[in-house]
Amino acid sequence: MVNMNRRRFLAAVGAAVIAPSRPVWGRVPADSPATAPAQPPRLRGCDLVELGRTGIKASRLAVGTGTKAGREQRDLGEQGLTRLLRHALDQGVQWWDTADLYKTHTLLRAALREIPRERVTITSKTSARDAAGIKGDIERFRRELGTDYIDIVLLHCLTDGDWPEKMRSAMDALSQARAAGHVRAVGCSCHTFEALTAAMNEPWVEVNLARFNPFAKVMDVARPEDVPRVAGLLAEMHRRGKVIYGMKILGEGSLQGDDIDRSLRFALAQPWLSGFTIGFGSAAQIDDIARRIEAADIRRPASLPA
């Protein structure tokens, strides 16, 4: 045994205590700040997401303009709705969801006089069911909105399980509008499970607007226990390359209190759901939903930095 006097022994112990610890076999400890994975950020309504392969970017939350068939937004008037949309944009919410049935196109046109067109993403919907109707609607929509192009145009309120066969000419007309640069992406909104299933199987569909909440309120199924069927279908639709965004997240306004938070968490937890639209009538409502979304504390990497 090597002899070590007391002074040398204490010096060696002191050096061991002072010296920084080194990992065994050169490995960095698992809890080292250098290697601990960064926690993904909370999802927020203002997160910018890429909508599949469409080339379109939009906020996770969309401002819906169809509350009570658009009456609530129309009652705000041009100035009131413009203030609402400017407030939303200040919070990073830049997706506007409208439809011919809502009769809010001209109100959005007034807002576009104050908000640069390139700062917002606009969805509208047509009730036309043939080529002539589609062509007329696209030209009228562009004129009413005061824009050269509409980001997304959807066939509105589909209910038939065989709608792709019945509406082929309308679909072709929308494809022609996309080729002409008047529309950037096409798709549909569905109001029955059969129509939703047809949308999943139809290659033409790029974007689908689907009713979705955990309570089966105003949905394509009647019972909460059937909601997983819808979720599975939408997940498969996403797997096939389609963009899914949600509506009726709050059951057309029927959900209150904790049920709002539960439904928002449920929607945010679905990795296949790019975003969702909620109808707003005031800045306070936008702020409340934005706060609830962040408080839901659903974490995964956002598609794009906000």
Tab-separated table of C-alpha atoms in Angstrom, residues 37-43 297-302:
chain	number	residue	atom	x	y	z
A	37	PRO	CA	-34.786	18.336	-24.274
A	38	ALA	CA	-36.462	21.711	-24.430
A	39	GLN	CA	-40.118	21.541	-23.458
A	40	PRO	CA	-42.367	22.215	-26.463
A	41	PRO	CA	-44.259	25.505	-26.260
A	42	ARG	CA	-47.894	25.749	-25.324
A	43	LEU	CA	-50.208	25.852	-28.307
A	297	ASP	CA	-51.360	23.799	-21.676
A	298	ILE	CA	-51.324	21.478	-24.685
A	299	ARG	CA	-47.725	21.272	-25.813
A	300	ARG	CA	-46.201	20.206	-29.076
A	301	PRO	CA	-44.057	22.040	-31.607
A	302	ALA	CA	-46.057	24.662	-33.496
